[in-house]
Amino acid sequence: EALKIPFRVMIPDIDETPQAQEGAQALVERLAQAKADLISRSHIESWVLAADTTVSLKGEILNKPIDERDAMAMLTRLQGQTHEVHTGCCLRRGDRCILIHDKAWVTFRTMSKEEIEWYVATREPMGKAGSYAIQGQGAYFIERVEGSYATVMGLPIEKLIPHLKSLHLLKTWVLLPD
């Protein structure tokens, strides 16, 4: 919406379970590509953009929580730590496929048990990698972000824009002084 590109949201039904020995980068790239592949089969003439984001703490993938207890455990582990956020996106049309990956580092401040319970009770962590949304109330816990904020939100826009421009999917304007 911010880039003024018309789009339609479609949610592909794919298994997001990490494969054995699969790292965070490989996971998000595989899932983004699988999502784009699935949707593009029924939308052959359209450009399909799919993305996937995950959190990694000391090499361990922290995907979406399975329940509130899992969300509590993830947030407890993330507090006072710096973790990696990996986002992969795939831009596909027919046989043309562009795969993008970006990584950012997010540091959480130390949180009380009551703060974590309050946040989990908002339900915002459910369905979010690492059990938080940086663009929502989860921002309350963030001490520092190194890298792209957009990548942490789930779409590495800084890396995506050059591809959108080269494919003529993004209009550019030149602003001239009065």
Short mmCIF file of N, CA and C in Angstrom, two decimals:
data_model
loop_
_atom_site.label_atom_id
_atom_site.label_comp_id
_atom_site.label_asym_id
_atom_site.label_seq_id
_atom_site.Cartn_x
_atom_site.Cartn_y
_atom_site.Cartn_z
N GLU A 1 0.82 -1.19 0.00
CA GLU A 1 0.00 0.00 0.00
C GLU A 1 0.86 1.25 0.00
N ALA A 2 1.91 1.27 0.82
CA ALA A 2 2.76 2.44 0.92
C ALA A 2 3.43 2.77 -0.41
N LEU A 3 3.71 1.77 -1.22
CA LEU A 3 4.36 1.98 -2.52
C LEU A 3 3.35 2.23 -3.64
N LYS A 4 2.07 2.24 -3.30
CA LYS A 4 1.00 2.50 -4.26
C LYS A 4 0.98 1.48 -5.40
N ILE A 5 1.26 0.23 -5.05
CA ILE A 5 1.17 -0.87 -6.00
C ILE A 5 -0.11 -1.62 -5.70
N PRO A 6 -1.00 -1.76 -6.69
CA PRO A 6 -2.21 -2.54 -6.42
C PRO A 6 -1.87 -4.01 -6.17
N PHE A 7 -2.53 -4.60 -5.20
CA PHE A 7 -2.24 -6.00 -4.87
C PHE A 7 -3.46 -6.65 -4.26
N ARG A 8 -3.40 -7.96 -4.19
CA ARG A 8 -4.43 -8.76 -3.54
C ARG A 8 -3.72 -9.74 -2.63
N VAL A 9 -4.18 -9.87 -1.41
CA VAL A 9 -3.56 -10.78 -0.45
C VAL A 9 -4.15 -12.18 -0.63
N MET A 10 -3.27 -13.16 -0.72
CA MET A 10 -3.67 -14.56 -0.79
C MET A 10 -2.80 -15.32 0.20
N ILE A 11 -3.39 -16.23 0.92
CA ILE A 11 -2.64 -16.98 1.93
C ILE A 11 -2.50 -18.42 1.48
N PRO A 12 -1.28 -18.80 1.07
CA PRO A 12 -1.08 -20.18 0.61
C PRO A 12 -1.03 -21.15 1.78
N ASP A 13 -1.51 -22.33 1.56
CA ASP A 13 -1.51 -23.36 2.59
C ASP A 13 -0.28 -24.24 2.39
N ILE A 14 0.80 -23.91 3.12
CA ILE A 14 2.02 -24.72 3.03
C ILE A 14 2.48 -25.07 4.43
N ASP A 15 3.25 -26.13 4.53
CA ASP A 15 3.83 -26.56 5.80
C ASP A 15 5.06 -25.69 6.06
N GLU A 16 5.05 -24.97 7.18
CA GLU A 16 6.15 -24.07 7.50
C GLU A 16 7.15 -24.68 8.48
N THR A 17 7.09 -25.97 8.68
CA THR A 17 7.99 -26.65 9.60
C THR A 17 9.42 -26.64 9.06
N PRO A 18 10.39 -26.20 9.87
CA PRO A 18 11.78 -26.26 9.41
C PRO A 18 12.21 -27.70 9.16
N GLN A 19 13.05 -27.87 8.15
CA GLN A 19 13.59 -29.18 7.85
C GLN A 19 14.80 -29.43 8.75
N ALA A 20 15.17 -30.69 8.90
CA ALA A 20 16.31 -31.06 9.75
C ALA A 20 17.55 -30.31 9.29
N GLN A 21 18.25 -29.72 10.23
CA GLN A 21 19.51 -29.00 10.00
C GLN A 21 19.34 -27.76 9.13
N GLU A 22 18.11 -27.29 8.95
CA GLU A 22 17.88 -26.11 8.12
C GLU A 22 18.08 -24.85 8.95
N GLY A 23 18.91 -23.96 8.47
CA GLY A 23 19.14 -22.69 9.15
C GLY A 23 18.05 -21.68 8.83
N ALA A 24 18.08 -20.56 9.52
CA ALA A 24 17.05 -19.54 9.37
C ALA A 24 17.00 -18.97 7.95
N GLN A 25 18.15 -18.67 7.36
CA GLN A 25 18.15 -18.12 6.01
C GLN A 25 17.57 -19.11 5.01
N ALA A 26 18.02 -20.35 5.07
CA ALA A 26 17.50 -21.37 4.15
C ALA A 26 16.00 -21.56 4.34
N LEU A 27 15.54 -21.53 5.58
CA LEU A 27 14.12 -21.71 5.87
C LEU A 27 13.27 -20.62 5.22
N VAL A 28 13.61 -19.34 5.48
CA VAL A 28 12.76 -18.26 4.95
C VAL A 28 12.83 -18.19 3.42
N GLU A 29 13.97 -18.53 2.84
CA GLU A 29 14.06 -18.54 1.38
C GLU A 29 13.21 -19.67 0.80
N ARG A 30 13.29 -20.85 1.40
CA ARG A 30 12.50 -21.99 0.92
C ARG A 30 11.01 -21.71 1.04
N LEU A 31 10.58 -21.18 2.18
CA LEU A 31 9.15 -20.92 2.38
C LEU A 31 8.63 -19.81 1.48
N ALA A 32 9.40 -18.74 1.31
CA ALA A 32 8.97 -17.66 0.41
C ALA A 32 8.82 -18.19 -1.01
N GLN A 33 9.76 -19.00 -1.43
CA GLN A 33 9.69 -19.56 -2.78
C GLN A 33 8.52 -20.54 -2.91
N ALA A 34 8.30 -21.36 -1.91
CA ALA A 34 7.18 -22.31 -1.94
C ALA A 34 5.84 -21.58 -2.00
N LYS A 35 5.71 -20.51 -1.24
CA LYS A 35 4.47 -19.72 -1.26
C LYS A 35 4.25 -19.10 -2.64
N ALA A 36 5.31 -18.50 -3.19
CA ALA A 36 5.20 -17.87 -4.52
C ALA A 36 4.89 -18.91 -5.59
N ASP A 37 5.54 -20.05 -5.51
CA ASP A 37 5.30 -21.12 -6.49
C ASP A 37 3.84 -21.57 -6.46
N LEU A 38 3.32 -21.77 -5.27
CA LEU A 38 1.95 -22.26 -5.13
C LEU A 38 0.94 -21.26 -5.70
N ILE A 39 1.06 -20.01 -5.35
CA ILE A 39 0.12 -18.99 -5.82
C ILE A 39 0.29 -18.74 -7.31
N SER A 40 1.51 -18.74 -7.81
CA SER A 40 1.73 -18.43 -9.22
C SER A 40 1.16 -19.50 -10.16
N ARG A 41 0.98 -20.71 -9.67
CA ARG A 41 0.38 -21.77 -10.50
C ARG A 41 -1.01 -21.41 -11.00
N SER A 42 -1.75 -20.68 -10.17
CA SER A 42 -3.11 -20.30 -10.58
C SER A 42 -3.21 -18.83 -11.01
N HIS A 43 -2.08 -18.14 -11.03
CA HIS A 43 -2.04 -16.74 -11.46
C HIS A 43 -0.83 -16.55 -12.39
N ILE A 44 -0.85 -17.25 -13.49
CA ILE A 44 0.29 -17.35 -14.39
C ILE A 44 0.76 -16.01 -14.93
N GLU A 45 -0.16 -15.11 -15.22
CA GLU A 45 0.20 -13.82 -15.84
C GLU A 45 0.52 -12.73 -14.82
N SER A 46 0.43 -13.03 -13.55
CA SER A 46 0.65 -12.01 -12.51
C SER A 46 2.01 -12.17 -11.86
N TRP A 47 2.54 -11.05 -11.40
CA TRP A 47 3.70 -11.10 -10.53
C TRP A 47 3.20 -11.45 -9.14
N VAL A 48 3.84 -12.44 -8.53
CA VAL A 48 3.49 -12.87 -7.18
C VAL A 48 4.65 -12.55 -6.26
N LEU A 49 4.34 -11.89 -5.16
CA LEU A 49 5.36 -11.58 -4.16
C LEU A 49 4.98 -12.32 -2.88
N ALA A 50 5.88 -13.17 -2.44
CA ALA A 50 5.65 -13.94 -1.21
C ALA A 50 6.83 -13.71 -0.27
N ALA A 51 6.55 -13.73 1.02
CA ALA A 51 7.61 -13.49 2.00
C ALA A 51 7.43 -14.41 3.20
N ASP A 52 8.52 -14.61 3.92
CA ASP A 52 8.49 -15.36 5.16
C ASP A 52 9.56 -14.79 6.08
N THR A 53 9.25 -14.72 7.36
CA THR A 53 10.16 -14.16 8.35
C THR A 53 10.28 -15.12 9.52
N THR A 54 11.48 -15.23 10.05
CA THR A 54 11.67 -16.01 11.27
C THR A 54 12.70 -15.34 12.16
N VAL A 55 12.71 -15.75 13.39
CA VAL A 55 13.64 -15.25 14.41
C VAL A 55 14.60 -16.38 14.75
N SER A 56 15.85 -16.02 14.97
CA SER A 56 16.86 -17.00 15.35
C SER A 56 17.63 -16.46 16.56
N LEU A 57 17.67 -17.26 17.60
CA LEU A 57 18.42 -16.90 18.81
C LEU A 57 19.52 -17.93 19.01
N LYS A 58 20.75 -17.49 18.88
CA LYS A 58 21.91 -18.37 19.04
C LYS A 58 21.79 -19.62 18.16
N GLY A 59 21.33 -19.40 16.92
CA GLY A 59 21.23 -20.48 15.96
C GLY A 59 19.95 -21.30 16.02
N GLU A 60 19.11 -21.07 17.03
CA GLU A 60 17.86 -21.81 17.14
C GLU A 60 16.71 -20.98 16.58
N ILE A 61 15.95 -21.59 15.69
CA ILE A 61 14.82 -20.91 15.07
C ILE A 61 13.66 -20.83 16.05
N LEU A 62 13.12 -19.61 16.19
CA LEU A 62 11.94 -19.36 17.01
C LEU A 62 10.85 -18.90 16.06
N ASN A 63 10.06 -19.83 15.59
CA ASN A 63 8.99 -19.52 14.64
C ASN A 63 7.77 -19.01 15.39
N LYS A 64 6.60 -19.18 14.83
CA LYS A 64 5.36 -18.74 15.46
C LYS A 64 5.06 -19.61 16.68
N PRO A 65 4.58 -19.00 17.75
CA PRO A 65 4.26 -19.79 18.95
C PRO A 65 3.05 -20.70 18.70
N ILE A 66 3.09 -21.86 19.32
CA ILE A 66 1.97 -22.80 19.14
C ILE A 66 0.81 -22.48 20.09
N ASP A 67 1.13 -21.78 21.20
CA ASP A 67 0.09 -21.39 22.15
C ASP A 67 0.65 -20.29 23.04
N GLU A 68 -0.14 -19.82 24.00
CA GLU A 68 0.29 -18.73 24.88
C GLU A 68 1.50 -19.11 25.72
N ARG A 69 1.53 -20.34 26.15
CA ARG A 69 2.66 -20.81 26.97
C ARG A 69 3.97 -20.76 26.17
N ASP A 70 3.89 -21.17 24.91
CA ASP A 70 5.05 -21.12 24.02
C ASP A 70 5.48 -19.67 23.79
N ALA A 71 4.52 -18.76 23.62
CA ALA A 71 4.84 -17.34 23.44
C ALA A 71 5.55 -16.80 24.67
N MET A 72 5.06 -17.16 25.85
CA MET A 72 5.71 -16.73 27.10
C MET A 72 7.15 -17.22 27.15
N ALA A 73 7.36 -18.46 26.78
CA ALA A 73 8.71 -19.05 26.83
C ALA A 73 9.64 -18.34 25.84
N MET A 74 9.15 -18.07 24.64
CA MET A 74 9.99 -17.39 23.65
C MET A 74 10.37 -15.99 24.12
N LEU A 75 9.40 -15.23 24.58
CA LEU A 75 9.67 -13.87 25.02
C LEU A 75 10.61 -13.85 26.23
N THR A 76 10.47 -14.81 27.11
CA THR A 76 11.37 -14.92 28.26
C THR A 76 12.79 -15.17 27.78
N ARG A 77 12.96 -16.02 26.76
CA ARG A 77 14.28 -16.30 26.21
C ARG A 77 14.87 -15.10 25.48
N LEU A 78 14.03 -14.32 24.81
CA LEU A 78 14.52 -13.19 24.02
C LEU A 78 14.91 -11.98 24.87
N GLN A 79 14.32 -11.87 26.06
CA GLN A 79 14.58 -10.67 26.87
C GLN A 79 16.07 -10.54 27.21
N GLY A 80 16.55 -9.31 27.10
CA GLY A 80 17.95 -9.02 27.40
C GLY A 80 18.93 -9.58 26.39
N GLN A 81 18.44 -10.10 25.28
CA GLN A 81 19.28 -10.74 24.26
C GLN A 81 19.17 -10.03 22.91
N THR A 82 20.18 -10.24 22.09
CA THR A 82 20.13 -9.82 20.69
C THR A 82 19.88 -11.06 19.86
N HIS A 83 18.89 -10.98 18.99
CA HIS A 83 18.56 -12.10 18.12
C HIS A 83 18.56 -11.64 16.67
N GLU A 84 18.57 -12.59 15.77
CA GLU A 84 18.54 -12.30 14.34
C GLU A 84 17.10 -12.44 13.83
N VAL A 85 16.74 -11.57 12.91
CA VAL A 85 15.46 -11.70 12.20
C VAL A 85 15.82 -11.87 10.72
N HIS A 86 15.37 -12.97 10.15
CA HIS A 86 15.62 -13.27 8.74
C HIS A 86 14.30 -13.15 7.98
N THR A 87 14.34 -12.45 6.87
CA THR A 87 13.18 -12.39 5.98
C THR A 87 13.63 -12.75 4.58
N GLY A 88 12.89 -13.67 3.99
CA GLY A 88 13.10 -14.02 2.60
C GLY A 88 11.88 -13.62 1.82
N CYS A 89 12.08 -13.17 0.59
CA CYS A 89 10.92 -12.91 -0.26
C CYS A 89 11.24 -13.38 -1.67
N CYS A 90 10.19 -13.78 -2.33
CA CYS A 90 10.30 -14.31 -3.68
C CYS A 90 9.33 -13.56 -4.57
N LEU A 91 9.86 -13.03 -5.65
CA LEU A 91 9.05 -12.36 -6.66
C LEU A 91 9.04 -13.28 -7.87
N ARG A 92 7.85 -13.75 -8.25
CA ARG A 92 7.76 -14.76 -9.30
C ARG A 92 6.67 -14.42 -10.32
N ARG A 93 7.00 -14.71 -11.55
CA ARG A 93 6.02 -14.67 -12.65
C ARG A 93 6.48 -15.69 -13.68
N GLY A 94 5.68 -16.70 -13.89
CA GLY A 94 6.05 -17.76 -14.83
C GLY A 94 7.36 -18.41 -14.40
N ASP A 95 8.32 -18.47 -15.31
CA ASP A 95 9.62 -19.07 -15.02
C ASP A 95 10.59 -18.09 -14.36
N ARG A 96 10.21 -16.82 -14.29
CA ARG A 96 11.09 -15.80 -13.70
C ARG A 96 10.94 -15.80 -12.19
N CYS A 97 12.06 -15.91 -11.49
CA CYS A 97 12.03 -15.98 -10.03
C CYS A 97 13.18 -15.15 -9.46
N ILE A 98 12.85 -14.22 -8.59
CA ILE A 98 13.86 -13.40 -7.90
C ILE A 98 13.72 -13.70 -6.42
N LEU A 99 14.80 -14.19 -5.81
CA LEU A 99 14.80 -14.55 -4.40
C LEU A 99 15.67 -13.57 -3.63
N ILE A 100 15.12 -13.01 -2.57
CA ILE A 100 15.81 -11.98 -1.78
C ILE A 100 15.84 -12.43 -0.32
N HIS A 101 16.95 -12.13 0.34
CA HIS A 101 17.08 -12.42 1.77
C HIS A 101 17.69 -11.20 2.45
N ASP A 102 17.24 -10.92 3.65
CA ASP A 102 17.88 -9.88 4.45
C ASP A 102 17.82 -10.31 5.91
N LYS A 103 18.76 -9.76 6.67
CA LYS A 103 18.88 -10.10 8.09
C LYS A 103 19.05 -8.81 8.88
N ALA A 104 18.41 -8.75 10.04
CA ALA A 104 18.56 -7.64 10.97
C ALA A 104 18.76 -8.22 12.37
N TRP A 105 19.27 -7.39 13.25
CA TRP A 105 19.51 -7.81 14.63
C TRP A 105 18.65 -6.95 15.54
N VAL A 106 17.93 -7.60 16.44
CA VAL A 106 17.04 -6.90 17.35
C VAL A 106 17.46 -7.25 18.78
N THR A 107 17.58 -6.22 19.60
CA THR A 107 17.92 -6.42 21.01
C THR A 107 16.71 -6.07 21.86
N PHE A 108 16.30 -7.02 22.69
CA PHE A 108 15.20 -6.79 23.62
C PHE A 108 15.78 -6.32 24.95
N ARG A 109 15.04 -5.47 25.63
CA ARG A 109 15.42 -5.08 26.99
C ARG A 109 14.95 -6.18 27.93
N THR A 110 15.38 -6.12 29.15
CA THR A 110 14.92 -7.06 30.16
C THR A 110 13.46 -6.72 30.50
N MET A 111 12.65 -7.75 30.65
CA MET A 111 11.22 -7.56 30.91
C MET A 111 10.83 -8.31 32.18
N SER A 112 9.83 -7.79 32.85
CA SER A 112 9.31 -8.50 34.02
C SER A 112 8.35 -9.58 33.55
N LYS A 113 8.09 -10.53 34.42
CA LYS A 113 7.13 -11.59 34.10
C LYS A 113 5.75 -10.99 33.83
N GLU A 114 5.41 -9.95 34.57
CA GLU A 114 4.11 -9.30 34.40
C GLU A 114 4.01 -8.62 33.03
N GLU A 115 5.10 -8.02 32.58
CA GLU A 115 5.09 -7.39 31.25
C GLU A 115 4.89 -8.44 30.15
N ILE A 116 5.58 -9.55 30.29
CA ILE A 116 5.44 -10.62 29.30
C ILE A 116 4.03 -11.17 29.33
N GLU A 117 3.47 -11.39 30.51
CA GLU A 117 2.09 -11.89 30.62
C GLU A 117 1.11 -10.91 30.00
N TRP A 118 1.31 -9.62 30.27
CA TRP A 118 0.44 -8.60 29.69
C TRP A 118 0.50 -8.67 28.16
N TYR A 119 1.71 -8.73 27.61
CA TYR A 119 1.86 -8.73 26.15
C TYR A 119 1.23 -9.97 25.53
N VAL A 120 1.44 -11.12 26.12
CA VAL A 120 0.85 -12.35 25.59
C VAL A 120 -0.68 -12.25 25.66
N ALA A 121 -1.20 -11.64 26.71
CA ALA A 121 -2.65 -11.49 26.86
C ALA A 121 -3.26 -10.59 25.77
N THR A 122 -2.45 -9.74 25.14
CA THR A 122 -2.96 -8.90 24.04
C THR A 122 -3.24 -9.74 22.80
N ARG A 123 -2.70 -10.95 22.75
CA ARG A 123 -2.83 -11.89 21.61
C ARG A 123 -1.97 -11.47 20.42
N GLU A 124 -1.30 -10.33 20.50
CA GLU A 124 -0.46 -9.89 19.39
C GLU A 124 0.65 -10.89 19.05
N PRO A 125 1.27 -11.55 20.03
CA PRO A 125 2.36 -12.48 19.71
C PRO A 125 1.94 -13.71 18.90
N MET A 126 0.66 -14.04 18.93
CA MET A 126 0.21 -15.26 18.26
C MET A 126 0.31 -15.08 16.75
N GLY A 127 0.90 -16.06 16.11
CA GLY A 127 1.07 -16.00 14.66
C GLY A 127 2.26 -15.17 14.21
N LYS A 128 3.11 -14.76 15.15
CA LYS A 128 4.28 -13.93 14.82
C LYS A 128 5.56 -14.68 15.15
N ALA A 129 6.49 -14.67 14.21
CA ALA A 129 7.80 -15.29 14.46
C ALA A 129 8.43 -14.65 15.68
N GLY A 130 8.94 -15.47 16.58
CA GLY A 130 9.56 -14.95 17.79
C GLY A 130 8.57 -14.42 18.81
N SER A 131 7.30 -14.50 18.52
CA SER A 131 6.22 -14.08 19.43
C SER A 131 6.13 -12.57 19.64
N TYR A 132 6.49 -11.78 18.62
CA TYR A 132 6.31 -10.34 18.77
C TYR A 132 6.15 -9.66 17.42
N ALA A 133 5.53 -8.49 17.47
CA ALA A 133 5.37 -7.64 16.28
C ALA A 133 6.03 -6.31 16.57
N ILE A 134 7.11 -6.01 15.86
CA ILE A 134 7.84 -4.76 16.08
C ILE A 134 6.99 -3.55 15.75
N GLN A 135 6.04 -3.71 14.81
CA GLN A 135 5.19 -2.60 14.40
C GLN A 135 3.98 -2.41 15.31
N GLY A 136 3.89 -3.22 16.35
CA GLY A 136 2.78 -3.13 17.29
C GLY A 136 3.27 -2.87 18.70
N GLN A 137 2.56 -3.46 19.66
CA GLN A 137 2.92 -3.27 21.06
C GLN A 137 4.24 -3.94 21.42
N GLY A 138 4.70 -4.85 20.57
CA GLY A 138 6.00 -5.48 20.80
C GLY A 138 7.14 -4.49 20.79
N ALA A 139 6.94 -3.33 20.16
CA ALA A 139 7.98 -2.29 20.12
C ALA A 139 8.36 -1.83 21.53
N TYR A 140 7.46 -2.01 22.46
CA TYR A 140 7.70 -1.62 23.85
C TYR A 140 8.93 -2.31 24.44
N PHE A 141 9.26 -3.50 23.94
CA PHE A 141 10.34 -4.29 24.51
C PHE A 141 11.67 -4.13 23.78
N ILE A 142 11.67 -3.40 22.68
CA ILE A 142 12.86 -3.33 21.84
C ILE A 142 13.78 -2.20 22.28
N GLU A 143 15.02 -2.58 22.49
CA GLU A 143 16.04 -1.63 22.90
C GLU A 143 16.80 -1.07 21.69
N ARG A 144 17.03 -1.95 20.68
CA ARG A 144 17.83 -1.52 19.53
C ARG A 144 17.55 -2.43 18.33
N VAL A 145 17.61 -1.82 17.14
CA VAL A 145 17.51 -2.58 15.90
C VAL A 145 18.73 -2.21 15.06
N GLU A 146 19.43 -3.22 14.59
CA GLU A 146 20.56 -3.02 13.68
C GLU A 146 20.17 -3.66 12.36
N GLY A 147 20.08 -2.84 11.33
CA GLY A 147 19.63 -3.33 10.05
C GLY A 147 18.28 -2.73 9.73
N SER A 148 17.58 -3.33 8.81
CA SER A 148 16.33 -2.78 8.29
C SER A 148 15.14 -3.08 9.19
N TYR A 149 14.46 -2.02 9.60
CA TYR A 149 13.21 -2.15 10.35
C TYR A 149 12.18 -2.89 9.50
N ALA A 150 12.17 -2.60 8.18
CA ALA A 150 11.22 -3.24 7.27
C ALA A 150 11.45 -4.75 7.21
N THR A 151 12.69 -5.17 7.30
CA THR A 151 13.00 -6.60 7.31
C THR A 151 12.42 -7.25 8.55
N VAL A 152 12.52 -6.58 9.68
CA VAL A 152 11.96 -7.11 10.92
C VAL A 152 10.43 -7.18 10.82
N MET A 153 9.82 -6.21 10.14
CA MET A 153 8.37 -6.23 9.94
C MET A 153 7.94 -7.34 8.99
N GLY A 154 8.85 -7.78 8.12
CA GLY A 154 8.51 -8.91 7.26
C GLY A 154 8.63 -8.71 5.77
N LEU A 155 9.20 -7.58 5.32
CA LEU A 155 9.41 -7.38 3.90
C LEU A 155 10.62 -6.47 3.70
N PRO A 156 11.73 -7.04 3.21
CA PRO A 156 12.97 -6.25 3.04
C PRO A 156 12.85 -5.26 1.87
N ILE A 157 12.09 -4.22 2.11
CA ILE A 157 11.71 -3.27 1.06
C ILE A 157 12.92 -2.61 0.39
N GLU A 158 13.97 -2.34 1.17
CA GLU A 158 15.15 -1.69 0.59
C GLU A 158 15.80 -2.57 -0.47
N LYS A 159 15.75 -3.88 -0.28
CA LYS A 159 16.30 -4.81 -1.27
C LYS A 159 15.30 -5.13 -2.37
N LEU A 160 14.03 -4.98 -2.08
CA LEU A 160 12.98 -5.31 -3.05
C LEU A 160 12.78 -4.19 -4.08
N ILE A 161 12.86 -2.93 -3.65
CA ILE A 161 12.58 -1.80 -4.53
C ILE A 161 13.39 -1.82 -5.83
N PRO A 162 14.69 -2.06 -5.82
CA PRO A 162 15.42 -2.07 -7.10
C PRO A 162 14.86 -3.10 -8.09
N HIS A 163 14.41 -4.24 -7.59
CA HIS A 163 13.83 -5.26 -8.46
C HIS A 163 12.47 -4.80 -9.01
N LEU A 164 11.66 -4.19 -8.15
CA LEU A 164 10.37 -3.69 -8.59
C LEU A 164 10.55 -2.61 -9.66
N LYS A 165 11.56 -1.75 -9.48
CA LYS A 165 11.83 -0.71 -10.47
C LYS A 165 12.30 -1.31 -11.79
N SER A 166 13.19 -2.28 -11.73
CA SER A 166 13.72 -2.87 -12.97
C SER A 166 12.64 -3.62 -13.74
N LEU A 167 11.61 -4.10 -13.05
CA LEU A 167 10.50 -4.80 -13.69
C LEU A 167 9.37 -3.84 -14.07
N HIS A 168 9.56 -2.55 -13.80
CA HIS A 168 8.57 -1.52 -14.09
C HIS A 168 7.27 -1.73 -13.29
N LEU A 169 7.42 -2.26 -12.10
CA LEU A 169 6.27 -2.47 -11.22
C LEU A 169 6.13 -1.35 -10.20
N LEU A 170 7.09 -0.44 -10.20
CA LEU A 170 7.09 0.67 -9.25
C LEU A 170 7.29 1.96 -10.01
N LYS A 171 6.38 2.87 -9.84
CA LYS A 171 6.51 4.18 -10.48
C LYS A 171 7.48 5.02 -9.66
N THR A 172 8.29 5.78 -10.37
CA THR A 172 9.20 6.70 -9.68
C THR A 172 8.90 8.12 -10.17
N TRP A 173 8.97 9.04 -9.28
CA TRP A 173 8.73 10.42 -9.61
C TRP A 173 9.96 11.24 -9.24
N VAL A 174 10.20 12.28 -10.01
CA VAL A 174 11.27 13.21 -9.69
C VAL A 174 10.62 14.46 -9.13
N LEU A 175 11.01 14.84 -7.96
CA LEU A 175 10.47 16.05 -7.35
C LEU A 175 11.35 17.22 -7.70
N LEU A 176 10.77 18.22 -8.29
CA LEU A 176 11.51 19.40 -8.70
C LEU A 176 11.20 20.54 -7.74
N PRO A 177 12.21 21.37 -7.44
CA PRO A 177 11.94 22.51 -6.54
C PRO A 177 11.00 23.51 -7.21
N ASP A 178 10.27 24.28 -6.40
CA ASP A 178 9.33 25.29 -6.94
C ASP A 178 10.07 26.36 -7.71
#
